[in-house]
Amino acid sequence: MDKITVGQIIKAFGIKGEVKVKPITDDINRFKKLKLVYIGETPYKIIACRIAEGFVYLSFIGVSDRNTSETLVGKMLEIDRVNAVDLEEGRYFISDMIGCKVVLSDGSNVGVITDVAQYGAADVITVKDGDKVCRFPFIKKLSSNFDIENKIMNADAKVFNEVCVYED
């Protein structure tokens, strides 16, 4: 079944198996409605959820001590796509954006999206092409078309050259 990434476990919290999660979703409160997540291919039933200071704290059935929860650190939390929220037009799941080719209006190929960081004002997209890495804000005036099915983001070349920053 197709899955959507909704968060990443960043640390074990306390001694009773709770984990601290960095949410990868616009609506952090959606975690309160979740009953099941996947870590890799393994399903985990959620028995407790709380939200504090922009992070989610979860407890799972079968994870009852710190040693067990520490084995989950760094892993991604996924849900079945059928449980995903409906998105407004022009909004995309980060997991769908990863792997998309970025093609400019002048026909040049920038590379493939490898990461989307959420900073509030605008998401920042990281694109890699071999050893070249660039980042740019995901803003309306830049993206002319996002074709998730064909894994292509079309972008305005002029705006891209104004806002893109390449790593040295």
mmCIF file of C-alpha atoms in Angstrom:
data_model
loop_
_atom_site.group_PDB
_atom_site.id
_atom_site.type_symbol
_atom_site.label_atom_id
_atom_site.label_comp_id
_atom_site.label_asym_id
_atom_site.label_seq_id
_atom_site.Cartn_x
_atom_site.Cartn_y
_atom_site.Cartn_z
ATOM 1 C CA MET A 1 0.000 0.000 0.000
ATOM 2 C CA ASP A 2 1.198 3.524 -0.797
ATOM 3 C CA LYS A 3 2.359 5.536 2.218
ATOM 4 C CA ILE A 4 2.892 9.211 3.141
ATOM 5 C CA THR A 5 5.657 10.371 5.487
ATOM 6 C CA VAL A 6 4.291 12.481 8.355
ATOM 7 C CA GLY A 7 7.244 12.800 10.727
ATOM 8 C CA GLN A 8 10.671 11.739 11.893
ATOM 9 C CA ILE A 9 11.586 10.382 15.313
ATOM 10 C CA ILE A 10 14.339 12.635 16.620
ATOM 11 C CA LYS A 11 14.913 11.246 20.113
ATOM 12 C CA ALA A 12 13.776 8.937 22.867
ATOM 13 C CA PHE A 13 11.974 10.854 25.595
ATOM 14 C CA GLY A 14 11.822 9.695 29.195
ATOM 15 C CA ILE A 15 12.130 6.128 30.442
ATOM 16 C CA LYS A 16 8.726 4.703 29.434
ATOM 17 C CA GLY A 17 9.321 4.403 25.667
ATOM 18 C CA GLU A 18 7.940 7.741 24.502
ATOM 19 C CA VAL A 19 9.504 9.264 21.372
ATOM 20 C CA LYS A 20 9.840 12.880 20.252
ATOM 21 C CA VAL A 21 8.761 13.429 16.638
ATOM 22 C CA LYS A 22 9.525 16.263 14.237
ATOM 23 C CA PRO A 23 6.267 16.573 12.288
ATOM 24 C CA ILE A 24 6.370 16.805 8.508
ATOM 25 C CA THR A 25 2.858 18.100 8.010
ATOM 26 C CA ASP A 26 1.077 21.447 7.875
ATOM 27 C CA ASP A 27 -1.382 20.395 10.575
ATOM 28 C CA ILE A 28 0.426 19.062 13.643
ATOM 29 C CA ASN A 29 -2.912 18.300 15.304
ATOM 30 C CA ARG A 30 -3.537 15.529 12.750
ATOM 31 C CA PHE A 31 -1.338 13.309 14.937
ATOM 32 C CA LYS A 32 -4.083 13.290 17.588
ATOM 33 C CA LYS A 33 -6.352 11.472 15.117
ATOM 34 C CA LEU A 34 -3.830 8.818 14.106
ATOM 35 C CA LYS A 35 -4.200 5.320 15.506
ATOM 36 C CA LEU A 36 -1.470 3.583 13.492
ATOM 37 C CA VAL A 37 1.840 4.555 11.891
ATOM 38 C CA TYR A 38 4.481 2.588 10.044
ATOM 39 C CA ILE A 39 8.173 2.662 10.820
ATOM 40 C CA GLY A 40 9.715 0.922 7.851
ATOM 41 C CA GLU A 41 7.310 -1.904 7.086
ATOM 42 C CA THR A 42 6.378 -2.425 10.751
ATOM 43 C CA PRO A 43 3.012 -1.073 11.959
ATOM 44 C CA TYR A 44 2.925 0.602 15.386
ATOM 45 C CA LYS A 45 -0.312 1.296 17.243
ATOM 46 C CA ILE A 46 -0.324 4.686 18.965
ATOM 47 C CA ILE A 47 -1.484 4.568 22.592
ATOM 48 C CA ALA A 48 -0.706 8.156 23.588
ATOM 49 C CA CYS A 49 -0.089 11.421 21.774
ATOM 50 C CA ARG A 50 0.715 14.895 23.048
ATOM 51 C CA ILE A 51 1.914 18.049 21.347
ATOM 52 C CA ALA A 52 4.277 20.620 22.847
ATOM 53 C CA GLU A 53 6.382 23.417 21.366
ATOM 54 C CA GLY A 54 5.973 22.259 17.771
ATOM 55 C CA PHE A 55 6.870 18.627 18.429
ATOM 56 C CA VAL A 56 4.785 15.478 18.826
ATOM 57 C CA TYR A 57 5.377 12.971 21.622
ATOM 58 C CA LEU A 58 4.110 9.461 20.901
ATOM 59 C CA SER A 59 3.861 6.195 22.792
ATOM 60 C CA PHE A 60 3.395 2.905 20.967
ATOM 61 C CA ILE A 61 2.153 -0.530 21.992
ATOM 62 C CA GLY A 62 5.240 -2.720 22.426
ATOM 63 C CA VAL A 63 7.632 0.181 23.048
ATOM 64 C CA SER A 64 7.656 0.471 26.827
ATOM 65 C CA ASP A 65 11.218 1.434 27.733
ATOM 66 C CA ARG A 66 13.903 3.898 26.692
ATOM 67 C CA ASN A 67 16.191 1.246 25.183
ATOM 68 C CA THR A 68 13.494 0.167 22.742
ATOM 69 C CA SER A 69 12.517 3.736 21.847
ATOM 70 C CA GLU A 70 16.174 4.626 21.176
ATOM 71 C CA THR A 71 16.248 2.004 18.400
ATOM 72 C CA LEU A 72 13.623 4.080 16.565
ATOM 73 C CA VAL A 73 15.571 7.380 16.573
ATOM 74 C CA GLY A 74 16.113 8.781 13.080
ATOM 75 C CA LYS A 75 13.358 6.671 11.528
ATOM 76 C CA MET A 76 10.495 8.124 9.516
ATOM 77 C CA LEU A 77 6.811 7.758 10.471
ATOM 78 C CA GLU A 78 4.474 6.922 7.628
ATOM 79 C CA ILE A 79 0.729 6.461 7.255
ATOM 80 C CA ASP A 80 -1.348 4.749 4.594
ATOM 81 C CA ARG A 81 -2.151 7.226 1.815
ATOM 82 C CA VAL A 82 -5.873 6.474 2.248
ATOM 83 C CA ASN A 83 -5.601 8.079 5.718
ATOM 84 C CA ALA A 84 -3.955 11.239 4.392
ATOM 85 C CA VAL A 85 -5.747 14.570 4.533
ATOM 86 C CA ASP A 86 -7.181 16.064 1.346
ATOM 87 C CA LEU A 87 -4.988 18.834 -0.015
ATOM 88 C CA GLU A 88 -6.053 22.128 -1.539
ATOM 89 C CA GLU A 89 -5.047 22.779 -5.137
ATOM 90 C CA GLY A 90 -1.409 23.848 -5.349
ATOM 91 C CA ARG A 91 -0.472 21.937 -2.167
ATOM 92 C CA TYR A 92 1.592 18.753 -2.265
ATOM 93 C CA PHE A 93 2.837 16.061 0.068
ATOM 94 C CA ILE A 94 6.574 16.391 0.633
ATOM 95 C CA SER A 95 6.997 12.670 0.022
ATOM 96 C CA ASP A 96 5.448 13.183 -3.445
ATOM 97 C CA MET A 97 7.801 16.079 -4.204
ATOM 98 C CA ILE A 98 10.952 14.110 -3.365
ATOM 99 C CA GLY A 99 12.357 12.591 -6.545
ATOM 100 C CA CYS A 100 10.751 15.094 -8.925
ATOM 101 C CA LYS A 101 12.923 16.572 -11.692
ATOM 102 C CA VAL A 102 13.141 20.375 -11.761
ATOM 103 C CA VAL A 103 12.979 21.716 -15.329
ATOM 104 C CA LEU A 104 13.230 25.440 -16.104
ATOM 105 C CA SER A 105 11.168 27.325 -18.665
ATOM 106 C CA ASP A 106 14.286 27.686 -20.851
ATOM 107 C CA GLY A 107 14.463 23.869 -21.071
ATOM 108 C CA SER A 108 17.417 23.344 -18.728
ATOM 109 C CA ASN A 109 17.308 20.495 -16.237
ATOM 110 C CA VAL A 110 18.319 21.592 -12.703
ATOM 111 C CA GLY A 111 18.295 18.175 -11.039
ATOM 112 C CA VAL A 112 16.135 16.110 -8.700
ATOM 113 C CA ILE A 113 14.404 17.260 -5.498
ATOM 114 C CA THR A 114 16.057 15.500 -2.553
ATOM 115 C CA ASP A 115 14.617 17.436 0.403
ATOM 116 C CA VAL A 116 11.945 19.952 1.344
ATOM 117 C CA ALA A 117 12.602 21.870 4.571
ATOM 118 C CA GLN A 118 9.762 23.720 6.268
ATOM 119 C CA TYR A 119 10.705 27.100 7.695
ATOM 120 C CA GLY A 120 7.351 28.864 7.956
ATOM 121 C CA ALA A 121 7.304 31.643 5.363
ATOM 122 C CA ALA A 122 8.192 29.301 2.502
ATOM 123 C CA ASP A 123 9.368 25.729 2.186
ATOM 124 C CA VAL A 124 12.946 25.420 0.941
ATOM 125 C CA ILE A 125 13.568 22.864 -1.784
ATOM 126 C CA THR A 126 16.949 21.152 -2.137
ATOM 127 C CA VAL A 127 17.873 19.890 -5.608
ATOM 128 C CA LYS A 128 20.860 17.747 -6.510
ATOM 129 C CA ASP A 129 22.416 17.068 -9.886
ATOM 130 C CA GLY A 130 25.530 14.970 -9.440
ATOM 131 C CA ASP A 131 27.805 16.967 -7.126
ATOM 132 C CA LYS A 132 25.863 20.220 -7.628
ATOM 133 C CA VAL A 133 23.385 21.162 -4.890
ATOM 134 C CA CYS A 134 21.042 24.140 -4.949
ATOM 135 C CA ARG A 135 18.259 25.429 -2.737
ATOM 136 C CA PHE A 136 15.343 27.726 -3.437
ATOM 137 C CA PRO A 137 12.095 28.785 -1.773
ATOM 138 C CA PHE A 138 8.919 27.109 -2.997
ATOM 139 C CA ILE A 139 7.018 30.242 -3.973
ATOM 140 C CA LYS A 140 4.080 30.744 -6.345
ATOM 141 C CA LYS A 141 5.878 33.003 -8.805
ATOM 142 C CA LEU A 142 8.592 30.352 -9.308
ATOM 143 C CA SER A 143 6.606 27.165 -9.888
ATOM 144 C CA SER A 144 4.581 27.276 -13.085
ATOM 145 C CA ASN A 145 3.454 23.642 -12.938
ATOM 146 C CA PHE A 146 3.968 20.692 -10.601
ATOM 147 C CA ASP A 147 3.192 17.353 -12.223
ATOM 148 C CA ILE A 148 3.331 14.838 -9.358
ATOM 149 C CA GLU A 149 2.261 11.893 -11.537
ATOM 150 C CA ASN A 150 5.170 12.401 -13.950
ATOM 151 C CA LYS A 151 7.543 13.595 -11.194
ATOM 152 C CA ILE A 152 8.319 16.967 -12.849
ATOM 153 C CA MET A 153 8.335 20.493 -11.441
ATOM 154 C CA ASN A 154 8.371 23.195 -14.108
ATOM 155 C CA ALA A 155 9.820 26.494 -12.921
ATOM 156 C CA ASP A 156 10.297 29.966 -14.338
ATOM 157 C CA ALA A 157 13.969 30.310 -15.341
ATOM 158 C CA LYS A 158 14.217 34.043 -14.578
ATOM 159 C CA VAL A 159 12.731 33.736 -11.084
ATOM 160 C CA PHE A 160 14.771 30.592 -10.403
ATOM 161 C CA ASN A 161 18.023 32.405 -11.193
ATOM 162 C CA GLU A 162 16.984 35.248 -8.850
ATOM 163 C CA VAL A 163 16.194 33.053 -5.830
ATOM 164 C CA CYS A 164 18.327 29.924 -6.191
ATOM 165 C CA VAL A 165 21.470 29.496 -4.070
ATOM 166 C CA TYR A 166 24.120 26.930 -5.015
ATOM 167 C CA GLU A 167 26.379 25.230 -2.462
ATOM 168 C CA ASP A 168 30.110 25.726 -2.933
#
